[in-house]
Coordinates of C-alpha atoms and ligand atoms in Angstrom, one line a residue:
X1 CA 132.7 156.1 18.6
X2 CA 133.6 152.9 19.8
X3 CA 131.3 150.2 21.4
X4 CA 132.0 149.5 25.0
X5 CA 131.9 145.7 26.7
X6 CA 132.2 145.8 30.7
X7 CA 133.5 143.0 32.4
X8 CA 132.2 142.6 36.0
X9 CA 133.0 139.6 38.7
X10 CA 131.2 138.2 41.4
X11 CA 131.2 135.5 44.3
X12 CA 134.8 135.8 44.6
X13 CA 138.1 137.1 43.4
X14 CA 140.7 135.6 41.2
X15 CA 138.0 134.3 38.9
X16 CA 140.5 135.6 35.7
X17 CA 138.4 137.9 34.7
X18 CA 141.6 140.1 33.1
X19 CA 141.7 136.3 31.1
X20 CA 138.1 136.6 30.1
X21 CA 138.2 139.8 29.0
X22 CA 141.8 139.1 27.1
X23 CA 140.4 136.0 25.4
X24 CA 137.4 138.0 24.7
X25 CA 139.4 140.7 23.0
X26 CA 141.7 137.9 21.3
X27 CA 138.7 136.5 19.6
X28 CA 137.0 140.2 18.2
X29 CA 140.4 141.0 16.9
X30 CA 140.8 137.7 15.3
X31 CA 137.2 139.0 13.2
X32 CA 139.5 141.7 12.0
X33 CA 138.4 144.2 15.0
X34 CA 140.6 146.6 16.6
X35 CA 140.0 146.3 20.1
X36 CA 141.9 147.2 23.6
X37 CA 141.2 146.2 27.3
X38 CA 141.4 149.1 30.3
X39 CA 141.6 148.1 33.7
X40 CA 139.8 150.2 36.7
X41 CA 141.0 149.2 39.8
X42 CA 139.0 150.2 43.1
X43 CA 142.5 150.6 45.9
X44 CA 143.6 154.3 46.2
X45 CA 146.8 153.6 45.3
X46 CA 147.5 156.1 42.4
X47 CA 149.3 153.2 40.7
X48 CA 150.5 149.6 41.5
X49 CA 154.4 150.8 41.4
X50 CA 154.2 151.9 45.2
X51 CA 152.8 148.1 46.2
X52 CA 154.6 145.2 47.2
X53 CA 154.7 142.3 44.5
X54 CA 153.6 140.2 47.5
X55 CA 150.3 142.4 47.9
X56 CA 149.9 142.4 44.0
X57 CA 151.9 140.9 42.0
X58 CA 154.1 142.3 38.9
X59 CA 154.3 145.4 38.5
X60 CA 153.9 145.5 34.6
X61 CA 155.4 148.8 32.6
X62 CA 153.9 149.7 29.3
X63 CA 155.5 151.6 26.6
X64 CA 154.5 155.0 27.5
X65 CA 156.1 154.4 30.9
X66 CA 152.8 153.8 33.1
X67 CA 153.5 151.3 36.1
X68 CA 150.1 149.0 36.3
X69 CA 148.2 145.7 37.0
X70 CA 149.4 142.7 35.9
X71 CA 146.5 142.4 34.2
X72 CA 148.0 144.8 31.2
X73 CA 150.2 141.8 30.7
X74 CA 147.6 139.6 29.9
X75 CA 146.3 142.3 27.5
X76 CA 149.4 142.8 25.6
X77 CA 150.5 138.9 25.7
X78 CA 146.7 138.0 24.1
X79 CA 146.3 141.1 21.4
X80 CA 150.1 142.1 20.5
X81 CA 149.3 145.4 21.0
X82 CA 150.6 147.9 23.3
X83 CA 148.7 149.7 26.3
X84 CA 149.1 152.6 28.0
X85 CA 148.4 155.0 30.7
X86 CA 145.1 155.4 29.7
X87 CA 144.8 151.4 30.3
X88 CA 144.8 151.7 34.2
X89 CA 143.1 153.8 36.2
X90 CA 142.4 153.6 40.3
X91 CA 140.2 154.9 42.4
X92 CA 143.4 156.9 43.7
X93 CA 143.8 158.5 40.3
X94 CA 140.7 159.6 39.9
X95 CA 140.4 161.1 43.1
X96 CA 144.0 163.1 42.8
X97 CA 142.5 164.4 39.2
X98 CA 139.4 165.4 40.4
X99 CA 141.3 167.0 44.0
X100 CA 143.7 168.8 41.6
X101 CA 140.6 170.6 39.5
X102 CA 139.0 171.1 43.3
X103 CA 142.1 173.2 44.0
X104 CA 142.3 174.7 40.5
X105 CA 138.8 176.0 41.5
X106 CA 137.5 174.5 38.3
X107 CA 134.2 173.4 40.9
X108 CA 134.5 177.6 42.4
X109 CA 130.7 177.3 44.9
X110 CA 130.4 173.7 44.2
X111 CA 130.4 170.9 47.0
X112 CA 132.7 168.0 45.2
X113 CA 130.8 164.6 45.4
X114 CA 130.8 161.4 44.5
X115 CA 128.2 161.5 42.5
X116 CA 128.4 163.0 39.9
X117 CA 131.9 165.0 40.0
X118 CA 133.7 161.4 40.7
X119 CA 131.5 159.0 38.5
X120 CA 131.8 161.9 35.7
X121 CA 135.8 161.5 35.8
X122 CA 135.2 157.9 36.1
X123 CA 133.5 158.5 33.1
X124 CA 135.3 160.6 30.9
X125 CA 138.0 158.0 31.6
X126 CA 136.0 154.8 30.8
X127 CA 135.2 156.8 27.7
X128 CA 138.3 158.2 26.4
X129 CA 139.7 155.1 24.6
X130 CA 136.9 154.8 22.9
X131 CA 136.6 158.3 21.1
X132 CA 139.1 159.0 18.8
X133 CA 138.4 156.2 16.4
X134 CA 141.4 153.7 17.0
X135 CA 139.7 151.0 18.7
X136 CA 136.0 149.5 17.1
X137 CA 135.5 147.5 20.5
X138 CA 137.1 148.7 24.0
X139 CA 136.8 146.2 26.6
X140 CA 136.7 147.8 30.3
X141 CA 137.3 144.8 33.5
X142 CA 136.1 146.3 36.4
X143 CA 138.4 145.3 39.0
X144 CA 137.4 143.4 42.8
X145 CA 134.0 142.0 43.4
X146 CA 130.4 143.0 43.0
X147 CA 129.4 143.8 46.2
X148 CA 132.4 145.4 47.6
X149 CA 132.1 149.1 49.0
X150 CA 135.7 150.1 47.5
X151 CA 134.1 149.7 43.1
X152 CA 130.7 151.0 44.1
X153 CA 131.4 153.9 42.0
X154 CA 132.3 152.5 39.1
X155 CA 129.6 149.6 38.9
X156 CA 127.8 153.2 39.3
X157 CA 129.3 154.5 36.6
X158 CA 128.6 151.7 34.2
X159 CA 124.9 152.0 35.1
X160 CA 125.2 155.4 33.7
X161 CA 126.7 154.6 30.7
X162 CA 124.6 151.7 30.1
X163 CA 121.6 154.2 30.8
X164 CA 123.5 157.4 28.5
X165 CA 124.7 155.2 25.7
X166 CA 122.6 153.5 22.7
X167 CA 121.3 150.0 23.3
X168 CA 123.7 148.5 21.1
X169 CA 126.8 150.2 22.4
X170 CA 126.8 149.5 26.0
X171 CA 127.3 145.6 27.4
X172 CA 127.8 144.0 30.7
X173 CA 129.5 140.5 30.9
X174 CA 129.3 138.9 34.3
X175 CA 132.0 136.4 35.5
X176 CA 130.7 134.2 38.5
X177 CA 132.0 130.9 40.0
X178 CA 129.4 127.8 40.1
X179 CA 131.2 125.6 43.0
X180 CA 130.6 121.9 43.2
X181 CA 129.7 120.8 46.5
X182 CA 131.5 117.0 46.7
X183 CA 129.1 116.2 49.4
X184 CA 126.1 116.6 47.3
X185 CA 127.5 116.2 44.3
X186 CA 126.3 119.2 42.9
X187 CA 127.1 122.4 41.5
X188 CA 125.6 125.2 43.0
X189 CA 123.6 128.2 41.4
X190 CA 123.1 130.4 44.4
X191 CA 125.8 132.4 44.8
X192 CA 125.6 133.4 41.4
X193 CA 121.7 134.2 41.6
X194 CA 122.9 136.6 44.5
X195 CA 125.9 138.4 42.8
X196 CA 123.7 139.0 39.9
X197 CA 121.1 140.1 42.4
X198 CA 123.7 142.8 44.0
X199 CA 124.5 143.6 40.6
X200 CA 121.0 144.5 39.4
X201 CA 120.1 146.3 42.7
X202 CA 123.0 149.2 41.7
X203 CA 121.0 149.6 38.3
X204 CA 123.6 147.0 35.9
X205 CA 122.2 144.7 34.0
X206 CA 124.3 141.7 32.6
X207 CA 124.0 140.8 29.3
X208 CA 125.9 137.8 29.4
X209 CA 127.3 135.3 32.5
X210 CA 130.1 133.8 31.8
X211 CA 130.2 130.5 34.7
X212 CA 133.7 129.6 35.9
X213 CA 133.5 126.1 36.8
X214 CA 135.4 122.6 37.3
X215 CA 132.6 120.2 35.9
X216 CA 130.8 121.1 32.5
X217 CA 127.4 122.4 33.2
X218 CA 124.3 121.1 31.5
X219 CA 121.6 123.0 29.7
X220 CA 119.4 122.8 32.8
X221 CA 121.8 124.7 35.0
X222 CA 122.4 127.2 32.2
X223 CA 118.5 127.6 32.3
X224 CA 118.0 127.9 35.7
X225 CA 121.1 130.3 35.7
X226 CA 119.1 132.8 33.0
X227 CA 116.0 132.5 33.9
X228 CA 116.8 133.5 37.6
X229 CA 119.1 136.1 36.5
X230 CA 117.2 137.7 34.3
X231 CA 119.4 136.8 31.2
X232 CA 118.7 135.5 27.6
X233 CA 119.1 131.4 27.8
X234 CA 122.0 131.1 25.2
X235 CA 123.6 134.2 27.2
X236 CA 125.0 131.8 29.9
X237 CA 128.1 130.2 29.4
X238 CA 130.7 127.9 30.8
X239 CA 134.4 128.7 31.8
X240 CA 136.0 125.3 32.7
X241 CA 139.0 125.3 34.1
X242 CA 142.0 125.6 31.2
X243 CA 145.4 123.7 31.1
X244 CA 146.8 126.7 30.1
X245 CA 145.5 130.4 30.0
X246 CA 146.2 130.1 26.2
X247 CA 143.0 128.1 25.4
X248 CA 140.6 130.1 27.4
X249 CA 140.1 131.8 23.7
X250 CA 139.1 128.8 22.4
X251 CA 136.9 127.5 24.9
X252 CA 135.5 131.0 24.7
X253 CA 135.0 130.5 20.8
X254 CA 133.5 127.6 21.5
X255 CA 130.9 128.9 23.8
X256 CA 130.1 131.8 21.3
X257 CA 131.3 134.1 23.7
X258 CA 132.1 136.5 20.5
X259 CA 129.5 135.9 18.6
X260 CA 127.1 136.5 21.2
X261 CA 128.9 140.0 22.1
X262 CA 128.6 140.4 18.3
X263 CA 125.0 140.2 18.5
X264 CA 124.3 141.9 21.5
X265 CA 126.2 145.2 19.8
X266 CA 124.5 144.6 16.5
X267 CA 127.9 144.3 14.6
X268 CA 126.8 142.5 11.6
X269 CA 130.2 142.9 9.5
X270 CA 132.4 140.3 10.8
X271 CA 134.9 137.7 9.1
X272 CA 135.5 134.1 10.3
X273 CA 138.5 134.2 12.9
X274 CA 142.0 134.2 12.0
X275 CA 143.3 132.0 14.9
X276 CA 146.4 130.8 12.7
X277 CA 149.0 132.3 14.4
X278 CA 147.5 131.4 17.9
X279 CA 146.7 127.5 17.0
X280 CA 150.3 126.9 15.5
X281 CA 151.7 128.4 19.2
X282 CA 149.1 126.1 20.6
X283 CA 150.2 123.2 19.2
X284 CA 154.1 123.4 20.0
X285 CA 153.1 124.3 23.4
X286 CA 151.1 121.4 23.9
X287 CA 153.4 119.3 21.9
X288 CA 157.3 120.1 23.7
X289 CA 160.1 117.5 22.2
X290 CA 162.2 117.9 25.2
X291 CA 162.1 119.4 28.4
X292 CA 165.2 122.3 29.8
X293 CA 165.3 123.0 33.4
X294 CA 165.6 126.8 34.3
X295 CA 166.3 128.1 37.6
X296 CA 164.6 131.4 38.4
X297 CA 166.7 133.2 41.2
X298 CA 164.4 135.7 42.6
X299 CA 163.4 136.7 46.2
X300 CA 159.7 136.3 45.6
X301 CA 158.8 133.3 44.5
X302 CA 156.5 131.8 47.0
X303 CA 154.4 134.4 45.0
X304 CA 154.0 133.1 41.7
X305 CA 152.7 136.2 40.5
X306 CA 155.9 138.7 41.3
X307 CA 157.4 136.9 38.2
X308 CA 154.0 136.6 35.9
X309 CA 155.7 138.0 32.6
X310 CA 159.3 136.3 32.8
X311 CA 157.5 133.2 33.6
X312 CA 154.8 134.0 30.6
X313 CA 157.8 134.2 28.4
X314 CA 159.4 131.3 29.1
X315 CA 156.4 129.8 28.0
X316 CA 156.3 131.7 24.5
X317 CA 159.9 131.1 24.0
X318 CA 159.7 127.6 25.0
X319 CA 156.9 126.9 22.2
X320 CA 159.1 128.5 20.1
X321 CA 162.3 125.7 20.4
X322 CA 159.6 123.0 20.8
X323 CA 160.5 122.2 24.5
X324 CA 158.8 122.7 27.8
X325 CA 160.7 124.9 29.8
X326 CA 160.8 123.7 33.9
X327 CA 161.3 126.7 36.0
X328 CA 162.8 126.0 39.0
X329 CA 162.4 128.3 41.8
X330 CA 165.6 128.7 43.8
X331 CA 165.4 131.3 46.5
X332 CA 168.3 133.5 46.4
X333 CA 168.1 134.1 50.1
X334 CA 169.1 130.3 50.4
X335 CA 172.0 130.3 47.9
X336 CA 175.7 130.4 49.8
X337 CA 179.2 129.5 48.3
X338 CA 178.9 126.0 50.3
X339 CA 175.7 124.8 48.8
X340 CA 175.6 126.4 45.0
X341 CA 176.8 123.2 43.4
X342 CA 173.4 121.3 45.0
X343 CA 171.4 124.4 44.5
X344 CA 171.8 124.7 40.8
X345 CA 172.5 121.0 40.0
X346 CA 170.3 119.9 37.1
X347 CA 170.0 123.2 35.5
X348 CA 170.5 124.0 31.6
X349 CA 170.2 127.9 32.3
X350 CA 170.0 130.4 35.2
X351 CA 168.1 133.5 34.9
X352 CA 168.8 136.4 37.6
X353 CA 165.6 138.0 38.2
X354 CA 164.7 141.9 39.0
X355 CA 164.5 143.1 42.4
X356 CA 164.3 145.8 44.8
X357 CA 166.7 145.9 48.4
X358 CA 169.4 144.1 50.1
X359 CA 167.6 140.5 51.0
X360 CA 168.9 137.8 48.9
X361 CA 171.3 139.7 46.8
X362 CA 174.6 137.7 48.1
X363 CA 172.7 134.6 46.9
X364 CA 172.1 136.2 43.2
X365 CA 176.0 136.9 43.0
X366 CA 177.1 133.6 43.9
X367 CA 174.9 132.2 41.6
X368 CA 176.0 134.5 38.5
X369 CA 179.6 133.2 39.4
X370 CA 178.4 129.6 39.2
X371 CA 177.2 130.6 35.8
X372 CA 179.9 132.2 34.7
X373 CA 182.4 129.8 36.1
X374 CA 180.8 126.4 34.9
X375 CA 179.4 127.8 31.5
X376 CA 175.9 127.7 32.3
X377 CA 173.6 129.7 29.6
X378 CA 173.0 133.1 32.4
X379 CA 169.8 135.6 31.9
X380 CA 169.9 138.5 33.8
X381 CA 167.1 141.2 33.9
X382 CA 167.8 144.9 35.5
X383 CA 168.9 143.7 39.6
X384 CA 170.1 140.4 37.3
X385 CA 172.1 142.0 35.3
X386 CA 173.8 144.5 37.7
X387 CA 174.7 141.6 39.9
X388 CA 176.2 140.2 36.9
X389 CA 178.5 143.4 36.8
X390 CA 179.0 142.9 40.5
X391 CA 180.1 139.5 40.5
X392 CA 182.3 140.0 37.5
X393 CA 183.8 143.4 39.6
X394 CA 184.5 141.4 42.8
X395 CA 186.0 138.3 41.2
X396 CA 187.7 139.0 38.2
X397 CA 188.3 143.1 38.1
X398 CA 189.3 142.1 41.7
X399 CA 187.6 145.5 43.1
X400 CA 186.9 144.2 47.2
X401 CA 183.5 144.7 48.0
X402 CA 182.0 146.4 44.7
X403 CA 178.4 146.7 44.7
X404 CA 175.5 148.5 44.2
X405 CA 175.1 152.0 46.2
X406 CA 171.4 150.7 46.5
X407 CA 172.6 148.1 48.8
X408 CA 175.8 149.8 50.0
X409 CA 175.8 153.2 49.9
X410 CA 179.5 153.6 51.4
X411 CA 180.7 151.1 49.0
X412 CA 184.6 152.1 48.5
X413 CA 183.9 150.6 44.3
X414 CA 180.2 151.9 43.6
X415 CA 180.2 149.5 40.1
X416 CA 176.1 150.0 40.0
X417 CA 175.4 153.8 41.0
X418 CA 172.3 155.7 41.1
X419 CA 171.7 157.8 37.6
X420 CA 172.5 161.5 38.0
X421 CA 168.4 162.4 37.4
X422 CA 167.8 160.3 39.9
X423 CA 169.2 161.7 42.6
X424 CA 167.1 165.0 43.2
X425 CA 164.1 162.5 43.2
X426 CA 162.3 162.4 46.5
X427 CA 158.7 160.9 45.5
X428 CA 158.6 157.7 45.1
X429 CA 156.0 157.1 42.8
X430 CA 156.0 156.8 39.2
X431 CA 159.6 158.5 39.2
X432 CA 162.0 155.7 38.3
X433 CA 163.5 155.5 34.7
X434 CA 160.5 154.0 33.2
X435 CA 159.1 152.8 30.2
X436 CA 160.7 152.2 26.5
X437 CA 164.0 154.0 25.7
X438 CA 166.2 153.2 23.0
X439 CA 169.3 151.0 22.6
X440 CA 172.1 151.1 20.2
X441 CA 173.6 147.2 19.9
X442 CA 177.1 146.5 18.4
X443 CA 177.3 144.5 15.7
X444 CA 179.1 141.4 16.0
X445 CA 177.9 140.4 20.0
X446 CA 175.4 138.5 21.2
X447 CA 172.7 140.9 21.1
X448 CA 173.0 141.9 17.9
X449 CA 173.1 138.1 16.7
X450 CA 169.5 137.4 19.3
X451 CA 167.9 141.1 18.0
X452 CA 169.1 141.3 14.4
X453 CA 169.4 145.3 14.6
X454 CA 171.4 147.8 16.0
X455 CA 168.6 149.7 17.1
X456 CA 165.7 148.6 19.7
X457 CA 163.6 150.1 22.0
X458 CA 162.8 147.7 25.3
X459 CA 161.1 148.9 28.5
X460 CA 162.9 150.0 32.2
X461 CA 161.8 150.4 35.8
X462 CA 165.3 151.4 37.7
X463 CA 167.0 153.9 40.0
X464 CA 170.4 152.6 39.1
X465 CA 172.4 152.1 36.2
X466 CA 176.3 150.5 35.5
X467 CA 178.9 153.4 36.4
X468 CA 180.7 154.4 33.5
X469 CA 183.8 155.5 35.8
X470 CA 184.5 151.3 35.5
X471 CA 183.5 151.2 32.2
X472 CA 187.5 150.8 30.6
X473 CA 188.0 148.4 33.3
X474 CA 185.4 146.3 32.8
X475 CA 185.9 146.2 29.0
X476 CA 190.1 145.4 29.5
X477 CA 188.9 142.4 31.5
X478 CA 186.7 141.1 29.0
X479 CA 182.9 142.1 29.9
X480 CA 181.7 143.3 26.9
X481 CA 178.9 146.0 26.7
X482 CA 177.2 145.5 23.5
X483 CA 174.3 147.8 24.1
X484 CA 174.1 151.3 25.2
X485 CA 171.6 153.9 25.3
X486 CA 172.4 156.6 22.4
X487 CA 171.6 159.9 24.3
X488 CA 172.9 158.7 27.7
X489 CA 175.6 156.2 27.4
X490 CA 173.7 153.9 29.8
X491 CA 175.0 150.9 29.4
X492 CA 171.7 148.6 28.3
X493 CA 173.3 145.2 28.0
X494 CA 176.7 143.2 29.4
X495 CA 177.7 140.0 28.0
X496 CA 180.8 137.9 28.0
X497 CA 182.2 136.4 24.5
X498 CA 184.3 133.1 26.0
X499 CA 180.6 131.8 27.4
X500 CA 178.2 129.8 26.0
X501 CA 175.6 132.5 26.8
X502 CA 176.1 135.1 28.8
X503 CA 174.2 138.0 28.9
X504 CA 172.6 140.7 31.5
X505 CA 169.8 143.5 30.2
X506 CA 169.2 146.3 32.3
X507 CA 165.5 146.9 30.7
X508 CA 162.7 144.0 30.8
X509 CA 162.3 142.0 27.9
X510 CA 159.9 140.0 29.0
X511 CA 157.0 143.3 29.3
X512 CA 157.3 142.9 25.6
X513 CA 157.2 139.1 24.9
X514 CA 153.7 137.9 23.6
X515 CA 152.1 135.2 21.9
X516 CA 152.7 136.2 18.5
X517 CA 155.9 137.6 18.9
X518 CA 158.2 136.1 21.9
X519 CA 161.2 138.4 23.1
X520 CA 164.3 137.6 20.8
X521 CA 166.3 137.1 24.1
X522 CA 164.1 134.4 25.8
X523 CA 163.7 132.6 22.5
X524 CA 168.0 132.4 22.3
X525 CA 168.3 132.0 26.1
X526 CA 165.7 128.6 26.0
X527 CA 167.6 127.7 22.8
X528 CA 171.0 127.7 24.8
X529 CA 169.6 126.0 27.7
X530 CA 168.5 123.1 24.9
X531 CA 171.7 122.9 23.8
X532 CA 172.8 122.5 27.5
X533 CA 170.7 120.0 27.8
X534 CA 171.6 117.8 25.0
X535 CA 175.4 118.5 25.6
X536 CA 174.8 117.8 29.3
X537 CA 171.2 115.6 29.6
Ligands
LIG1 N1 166.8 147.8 42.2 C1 167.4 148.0 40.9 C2 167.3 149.5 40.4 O1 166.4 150.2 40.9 C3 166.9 147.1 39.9 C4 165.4 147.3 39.6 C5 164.8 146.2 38.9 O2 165.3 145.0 38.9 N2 163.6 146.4 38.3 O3 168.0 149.9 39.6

């Protein structure tokens, strides 16, 4: 059996707790633990692939195909090691599970409740991770805020498990925010004392409170903080706000954070931390020699957070070529064939992002032709890459008005085309092409020179794939398609061989770049875009 750590916020939202818990995890793995984060969020949503990135964010994919919180991202990027399903649950999915048995008449003369049918799935679910001897520590971030009606039952739940399990196996670390009021210049205990109150009224006790803060707080804060919440004095620790999220593990390590956990779970057995690995990323990210300029064509980006992994691994791939990488957002909605030149001036690499719908899209295309045209390094990822294949269909294969039957379904040269499983689908959710399939690379292209292999395995959310009815036209006129899917003949990747770099990927590298190990094609992409930049200043 594992040991379990929750991870509870109060005061407000956005605190990072899914950065917490990460850096948490980061440091017990780096004493040789094997450890892995779940997320429960408290919306009824079943899962986050039905939302709007603008309501949440990403939409992160992991392995096994679940869609999720961004917050998996964080997981993955901080540990190296995959999540799945079992790594996000919602209030929605518990409910439709515990409906489902309802109708199944596994409750036959019962009245379903709350308490206990709901907490008990809560439970088993909380739980599960933990029980078949993979993991030594599993860390479960309770999404929202103390105090809010919608995670009632699962702060619930956590006082049951606190009250089922051993002492030792159960924790409760508390994120709050200590504001500084500039008037009084002071930073302010209270609306921590009260979260921790709400807290403790539903039965959970924190063990530890970990402060988010702006200014470093001294020991007498951290007193007053215990004793009025009830917590062991060297159990209240600062969070000050990080440069990057990369150090938050070592300001954590710093505060003890782990070794404090350690102690509270009676783990005696631990090493000294391996933080090699972490420290030499560390240093090249703090230490870039140059700087590349990459435009980001996307749809969303007043929302930083629609983009979270591609911009994550920009920064893991820029580390890697020692130089920082400057995304510039350009909105493709604002893109036209009179003002490209001025749009994209200044840039040592384009990357087309993913996207859903028509808004925008002529704006992608006419910048993949300014790529192509004026031998700009070009990234495209899944929408990316099939505007890539539309440009190239309009302009050079000369096919009038190819596109995508997402955007035009009466398009007289459907190039992109939904995939044949696809279209009996009438759900919505969960029912894309999802999660890691494999590809089979050709040797002598691009992507075998970036991957190194002709076999890899990357990770898709799509409805709609390159039409293989073009496919001999496509390759007479040059586009090459040096990666395909072995079972299907999807096509997986298109690049173009008179180009500096040229390449679209209908899967998502970037779910799979982390720290330790950035995506092959971000690292070659942010080397082109040096080269670019030292050919081109
Ligand atoms: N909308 C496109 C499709 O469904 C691309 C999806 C994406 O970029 N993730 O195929």
């Amino acid at each position: 059996m594992a040991k379990y750590v929750f991870v509870t916020g109060g005061v407000t939202s956005s605190l990072g707790k899914g950065i917490i818990a990460a850096s948490l995890a980061k440091l017990l793995q780096a004493r040789g633990f094997t450890t892995t984060i779940q997320k429960f969020d408290p919306y009824i949503n079943v899962d986050p692939g039905t939302l709007n990135p603008y309501e949440h964010g990403e939409c992160y994919v992991t392995e096994d195909g679940a869609e999720t919180d961004l917050d998996l991202g964080h997981y993955e990027r901080f540990l190296s090691t995959p999540t799945s399903q079992a790594n996000n649950v919602t209030t929605g999915r518990i409910y439709q599970t515990v409906i489902n048995k309802e109708r199944a008449g596994e409750f036959l003369g019962k009245t379903v409740q709350v308490v206990p049918h709901i907490t008990d799935e809560i439970k088993r679910r909380m739980l599960l991770l933990g029980t078949d001897g993979k993991f030594d520590i599993v860390i479960t971030e309770i999404g929202g805020t103390v105090g809010d009606i919608e995670s009632t039952p699962f702060i619930e739940t956590v006082r049951q498990i606190q009250w089922e399990l051993p002492e030792e196996d159960v924790m409760v670390v508390h994120l709050t925010l200590i504001p500084y009021l500039n008037a009084a210049k002071e930073l302010k205990t209270k609306p921590t004392q009260h979260s921790v109150r709400m807290l403790s009224e539903t039965g959970v006790h924190p063990d530890v409170i970990v402060c988010r803060t702006e200014h470093p707080l001294n020991d007498e804060i951290k007193r007053k903080i215990a004793l009025f919440c009830n917590v062991k004095a060297g159990n209240v620790i600062e969070s000050l706000d990080a440069k990057t999220i990369y150090e938050v593990p070592l300001l954590m390590q710093k505060e003890q954070l782990d070794l404090i956990v350690l102690k509270k779970l009676n783990i005696q057995n631990y090493k000294q931390p391996d933080l090699v690995k972490w420290n030499v990323f560390l240093d090249k990210l703090r230490n870039p020699k140059s700087t590349v300029n990459i435009g980001l064509i996307g749809k969303y980006i007043e929302l930083q957070d629609a983009y979270k992994s591609i911009l994550e691994s920009f920064i893991h791939a820029g580390a890697m070529n020692e130089v920082k990488v400057n995304v510039v957002n350009v909105h493709s909605e604002k893109i036209t064939d009179e003002n490209v030149n001025e749009q994209l001036a200044g840039l040592h690499g384009l990357l087309v992002a993913p996207g859903f719908g028509n808004r925008g899209i002529e704006g992608k295309i006419v910048a993949v032709k300014y790529a192509r045209e004026n031998n700009l390094p070009f990234f495209g990822i899944c929408l990316g890459m099939q505007m890539a294949v539309i440009e190239y269909a309009r302009n050079i294969l000369h096919l009038k008005g190819a596109h995508s039957v997402e955007m035009d379904p009466n398009t007289e040269h459907p190039v992109i085309d939904m995939m044949e499983d696809q279209k009996r689908i009438t759900m919505k959710g969960g029912t894309m092409r999802l999660g890691s399939y494999p590809c089979t690379i050709t040797k002598d292209t691009l992507a075998y020179k970036i991957y190194g292999s002709t076999s890899i395995h990357e990770r898709h959310r799509h409805r709609y794939e390159f039409n293989n009815t073009f496919l001999k036209l496509f390759q007479e006129k040059g586009m090459v398609t040096s990666g395909v899917n072995p079972e299907l003949g999807l096509v997986e990747i298109v690049e173009l061989p008179n180009h500096p770099f040229f390449i679209g990927v209908q899967y998502h590298p970037e779910l799979k770049s982390t720290v330790e190990q950035p995506a092959p094609l971000f690292v070659h992409f942010i080397a082109a875009a040096k080269a670019q930049a030292a050919k081109k200043g």
